[in-house]
PDB file of C-alpha atoms in Angstrom:
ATOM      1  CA  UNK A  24      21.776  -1.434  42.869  1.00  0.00           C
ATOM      2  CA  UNK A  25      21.229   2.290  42.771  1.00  0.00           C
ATOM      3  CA  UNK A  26      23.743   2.104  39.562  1.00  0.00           C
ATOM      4  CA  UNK A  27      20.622  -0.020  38.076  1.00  0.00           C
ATOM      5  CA  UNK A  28      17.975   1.815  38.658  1.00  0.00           C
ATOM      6  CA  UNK A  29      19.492   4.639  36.607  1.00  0.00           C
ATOM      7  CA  UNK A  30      19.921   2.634  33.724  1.00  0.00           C
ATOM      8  CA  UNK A  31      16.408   1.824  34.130  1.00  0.00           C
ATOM      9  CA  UNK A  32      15.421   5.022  33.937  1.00  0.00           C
ATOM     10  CA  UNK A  33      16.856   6.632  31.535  1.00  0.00           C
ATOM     11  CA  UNK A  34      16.394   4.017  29.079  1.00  0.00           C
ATOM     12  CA  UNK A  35      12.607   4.538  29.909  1.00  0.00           C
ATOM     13  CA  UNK A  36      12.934   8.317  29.517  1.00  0.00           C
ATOM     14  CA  UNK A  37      14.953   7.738  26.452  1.00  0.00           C
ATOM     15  CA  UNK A  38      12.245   5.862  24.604  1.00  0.00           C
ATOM     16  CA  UNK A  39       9.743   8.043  26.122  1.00  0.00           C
ATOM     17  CA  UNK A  40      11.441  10.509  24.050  1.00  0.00           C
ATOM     18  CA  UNK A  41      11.207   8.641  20.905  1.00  0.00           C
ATOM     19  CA  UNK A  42       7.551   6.917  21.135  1.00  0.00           C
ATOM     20  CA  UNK A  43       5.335  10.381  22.373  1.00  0.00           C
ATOM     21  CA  UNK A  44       6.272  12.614  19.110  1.00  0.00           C
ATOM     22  CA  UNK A  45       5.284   9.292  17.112  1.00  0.00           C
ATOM     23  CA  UNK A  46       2.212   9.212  19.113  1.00  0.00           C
ATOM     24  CA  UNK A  47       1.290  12.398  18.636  1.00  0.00           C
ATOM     25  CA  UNK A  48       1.639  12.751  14.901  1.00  0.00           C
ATOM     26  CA  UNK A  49      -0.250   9.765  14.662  1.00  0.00           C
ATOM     27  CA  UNK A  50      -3.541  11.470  16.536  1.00  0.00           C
ATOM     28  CA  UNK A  51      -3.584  14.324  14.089  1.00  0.00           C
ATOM     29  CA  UNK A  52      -2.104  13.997  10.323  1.00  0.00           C
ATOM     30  CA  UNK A  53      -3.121  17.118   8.077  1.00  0.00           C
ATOM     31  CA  UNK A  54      -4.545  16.441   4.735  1.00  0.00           C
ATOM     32  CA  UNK A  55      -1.834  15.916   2.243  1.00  0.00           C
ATOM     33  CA  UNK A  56      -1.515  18.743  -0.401  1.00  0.00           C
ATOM     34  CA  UNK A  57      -2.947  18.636  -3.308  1.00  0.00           C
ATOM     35  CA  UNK A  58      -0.623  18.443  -6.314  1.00  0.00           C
ATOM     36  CA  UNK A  59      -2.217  20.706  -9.067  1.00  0.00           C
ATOM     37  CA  UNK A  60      -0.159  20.869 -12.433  1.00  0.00           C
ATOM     38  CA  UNK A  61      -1.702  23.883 -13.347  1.00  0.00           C
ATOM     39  CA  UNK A  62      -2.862  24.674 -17.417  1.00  0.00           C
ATOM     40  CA  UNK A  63      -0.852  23.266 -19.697  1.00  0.00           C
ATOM     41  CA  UNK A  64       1.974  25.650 -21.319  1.00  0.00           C
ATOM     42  CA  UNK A  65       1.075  27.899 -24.509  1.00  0.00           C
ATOM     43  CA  UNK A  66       2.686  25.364 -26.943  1.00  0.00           C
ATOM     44  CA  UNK A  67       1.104  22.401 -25.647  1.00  0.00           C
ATOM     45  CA  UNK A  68      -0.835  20.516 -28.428  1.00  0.00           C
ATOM     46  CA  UNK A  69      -4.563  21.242 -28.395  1.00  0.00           C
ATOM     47  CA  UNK A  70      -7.542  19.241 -29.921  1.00  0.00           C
ATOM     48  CA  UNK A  71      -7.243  16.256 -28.345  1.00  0.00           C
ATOM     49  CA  UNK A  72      -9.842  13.079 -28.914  1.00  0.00           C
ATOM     50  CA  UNK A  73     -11.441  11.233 -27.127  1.00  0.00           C
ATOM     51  CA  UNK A  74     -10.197   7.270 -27.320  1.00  0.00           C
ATOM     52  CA  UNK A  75     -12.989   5.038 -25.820  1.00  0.00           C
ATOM     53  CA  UNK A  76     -16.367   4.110 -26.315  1.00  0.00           C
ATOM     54  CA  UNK A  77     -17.305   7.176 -24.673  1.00  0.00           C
ATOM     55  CA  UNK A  78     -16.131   9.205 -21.394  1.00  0.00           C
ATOM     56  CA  UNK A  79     -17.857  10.395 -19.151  1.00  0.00           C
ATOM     57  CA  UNK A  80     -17.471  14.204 -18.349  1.00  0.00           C
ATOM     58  CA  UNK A  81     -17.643  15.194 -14.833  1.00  0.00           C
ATOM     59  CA  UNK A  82     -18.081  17.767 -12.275  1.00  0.00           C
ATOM     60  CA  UNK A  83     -15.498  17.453 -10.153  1.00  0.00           C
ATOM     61  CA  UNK A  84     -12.294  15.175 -10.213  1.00  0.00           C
ATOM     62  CA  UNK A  85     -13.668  12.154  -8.527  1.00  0.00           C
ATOM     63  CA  UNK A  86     -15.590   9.075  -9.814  1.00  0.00           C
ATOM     64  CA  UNK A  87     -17.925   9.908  -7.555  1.00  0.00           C
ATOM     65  CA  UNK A  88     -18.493  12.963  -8.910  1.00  0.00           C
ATOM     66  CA  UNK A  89     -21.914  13.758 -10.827  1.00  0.00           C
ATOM     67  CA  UNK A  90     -21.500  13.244 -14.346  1.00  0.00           C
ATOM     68  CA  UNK A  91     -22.560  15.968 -16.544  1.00  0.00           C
ATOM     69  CA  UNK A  92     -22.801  14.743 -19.988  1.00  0.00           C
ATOM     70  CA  UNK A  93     -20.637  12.127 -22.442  1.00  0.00           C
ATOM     71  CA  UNK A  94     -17.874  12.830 -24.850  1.00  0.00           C
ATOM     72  CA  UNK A  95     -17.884   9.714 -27.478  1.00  0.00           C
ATOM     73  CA  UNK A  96     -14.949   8.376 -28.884  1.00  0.00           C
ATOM     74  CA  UNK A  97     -13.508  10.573 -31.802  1.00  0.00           C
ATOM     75  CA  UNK A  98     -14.766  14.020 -30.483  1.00  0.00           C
ATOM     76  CA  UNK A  99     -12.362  16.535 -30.412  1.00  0.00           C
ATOM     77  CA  UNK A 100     -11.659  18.057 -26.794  1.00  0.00           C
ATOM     78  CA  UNK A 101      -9.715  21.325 -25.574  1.00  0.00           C
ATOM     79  CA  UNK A 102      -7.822  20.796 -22.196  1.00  0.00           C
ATOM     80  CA  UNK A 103      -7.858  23.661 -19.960  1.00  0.00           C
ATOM     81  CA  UNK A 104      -6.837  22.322 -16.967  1.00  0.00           C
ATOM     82  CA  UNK A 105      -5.157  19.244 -15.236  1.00  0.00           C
ATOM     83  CA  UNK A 106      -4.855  17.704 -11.961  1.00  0.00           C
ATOM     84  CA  UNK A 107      -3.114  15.060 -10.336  1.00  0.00           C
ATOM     85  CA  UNK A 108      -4.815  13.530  -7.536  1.00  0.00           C
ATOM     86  CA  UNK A 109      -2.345  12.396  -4.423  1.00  0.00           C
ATOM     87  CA  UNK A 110      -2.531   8.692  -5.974  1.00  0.00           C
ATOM     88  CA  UNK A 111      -1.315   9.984  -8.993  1.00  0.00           C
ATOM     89  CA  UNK A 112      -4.365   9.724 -10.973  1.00  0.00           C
ATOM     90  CA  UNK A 113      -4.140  12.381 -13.688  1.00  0.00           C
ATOM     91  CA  UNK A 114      -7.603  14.378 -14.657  1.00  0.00           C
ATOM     92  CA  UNK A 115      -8.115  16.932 -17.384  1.00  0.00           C
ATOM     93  CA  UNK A 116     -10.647  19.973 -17.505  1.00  0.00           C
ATOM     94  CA  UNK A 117     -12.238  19.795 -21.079  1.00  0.00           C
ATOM     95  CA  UNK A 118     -14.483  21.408 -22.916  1.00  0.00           C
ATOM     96  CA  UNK A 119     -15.739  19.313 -25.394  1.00  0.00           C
ATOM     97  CA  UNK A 120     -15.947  21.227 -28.865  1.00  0.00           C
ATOM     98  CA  UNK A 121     -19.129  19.979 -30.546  1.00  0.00           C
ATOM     99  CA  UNK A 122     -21.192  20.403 -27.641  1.00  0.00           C
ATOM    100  CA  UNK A 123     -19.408  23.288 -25.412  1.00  0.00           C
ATOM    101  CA  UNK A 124     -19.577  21.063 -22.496  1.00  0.00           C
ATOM    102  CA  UNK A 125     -17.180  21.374 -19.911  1.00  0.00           C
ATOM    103  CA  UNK A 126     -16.049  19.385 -17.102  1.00  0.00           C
ATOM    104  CA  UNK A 127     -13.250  16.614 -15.846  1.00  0.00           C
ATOM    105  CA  UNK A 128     -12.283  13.517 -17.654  1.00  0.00           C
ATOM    106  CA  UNK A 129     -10.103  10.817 -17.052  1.00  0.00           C
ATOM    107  CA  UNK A 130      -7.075  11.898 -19.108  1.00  0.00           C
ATOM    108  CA  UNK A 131      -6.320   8.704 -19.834  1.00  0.00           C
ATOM    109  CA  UNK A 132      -9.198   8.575 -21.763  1.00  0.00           C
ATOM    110  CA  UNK A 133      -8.063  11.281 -24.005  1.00  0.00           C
ATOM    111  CA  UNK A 134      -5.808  10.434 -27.168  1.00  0.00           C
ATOM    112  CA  UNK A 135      -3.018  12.152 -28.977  1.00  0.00           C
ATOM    113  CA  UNK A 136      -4.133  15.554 -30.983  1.00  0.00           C
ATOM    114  CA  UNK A 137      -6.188  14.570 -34.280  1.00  0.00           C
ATOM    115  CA  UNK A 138      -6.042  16.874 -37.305  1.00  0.00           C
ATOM    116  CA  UNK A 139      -9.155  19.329 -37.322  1.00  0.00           C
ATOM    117  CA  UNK A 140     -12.056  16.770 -38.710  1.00  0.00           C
ATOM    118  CA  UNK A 141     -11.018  13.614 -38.383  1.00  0.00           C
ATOM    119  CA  UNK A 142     -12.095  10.834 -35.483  1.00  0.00           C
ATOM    120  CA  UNK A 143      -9.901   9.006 -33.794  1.00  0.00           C
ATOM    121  CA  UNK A 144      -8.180   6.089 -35.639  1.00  0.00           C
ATOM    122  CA  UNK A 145      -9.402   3.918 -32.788  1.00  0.00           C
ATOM    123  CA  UNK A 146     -12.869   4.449 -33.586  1.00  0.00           C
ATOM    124  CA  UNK A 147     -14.959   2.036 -35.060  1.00  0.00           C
ATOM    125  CA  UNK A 148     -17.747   5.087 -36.227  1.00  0.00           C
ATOM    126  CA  UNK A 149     -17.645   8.483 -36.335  1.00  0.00           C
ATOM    127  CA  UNK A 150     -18.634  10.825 -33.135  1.00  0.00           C
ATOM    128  CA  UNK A 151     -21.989  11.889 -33.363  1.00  0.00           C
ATOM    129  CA  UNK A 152     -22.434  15.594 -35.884  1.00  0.00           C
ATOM    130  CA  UNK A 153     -19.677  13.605 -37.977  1.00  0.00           C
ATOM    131  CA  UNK A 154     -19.331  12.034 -41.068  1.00  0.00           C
ATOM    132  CA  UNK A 155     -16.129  10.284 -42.520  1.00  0.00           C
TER     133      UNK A 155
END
């Protein structure tokens, strides 16, 4: 019997030994780092367009973030900055060229580079300032 009661405990010591470091990470998780990509390199392409309707530029990197102005489809943007969020939602810093406004916008909301004066192909009319 005494054999037994060894067992016993040290099986419950042994999973007492597993369980209490998985209960205590649980009590306390740090906030996972935030994955910044940094400016995008020297040769990047510049001038990129907005592609929809119209974006809307914000403060911060969040949807919930006060929005500070619009960028309509076919105005040329300069990206400055870009962040990934931990989801993997990608954000841009712009400043958007007509108006000087700067802030974050969806990137994918943002096109391929457009030659110097022309909108967006996916545009139905021409940004506001513009003609075609």
């Amino acid at each position: 019997m005494p054999a037994h009661l060894g067992r016993v405990s040290w099986t419950a010591l042994s999973l007492l030994i597993l369980v209490l470091p998985a209960m205590a990470a649980g009590t306390d998780h740090p906030p996972p780092p935030e994955r910044h990509a940094g400016p995008p390199p020297l040769n990047a392409p510049r001038g990129w367009v907005v592609t929809v309707n119209a974006a809307n530029v914000r403060r911060e990197h969040s949807v919930d973030a006060a929005v500070l102005g619009l960028a309509h489809c076919g105005e040329r943007v300069e990206i400055v900055d870009t962040w990934i969020s931990p989801l993997g939602t990608r954000w841009s810093r712009v400043v958007v060229v007509r108006s000087g406004l700067t802030g974050w916008v969806l990137w994918s909301l943002l096109g391929h580079p457009a030659p110097l004066g022309h909108p967006a192909a996916v545009c139905p009319t021409p940004p506001p300032g513009e003609e075609r």
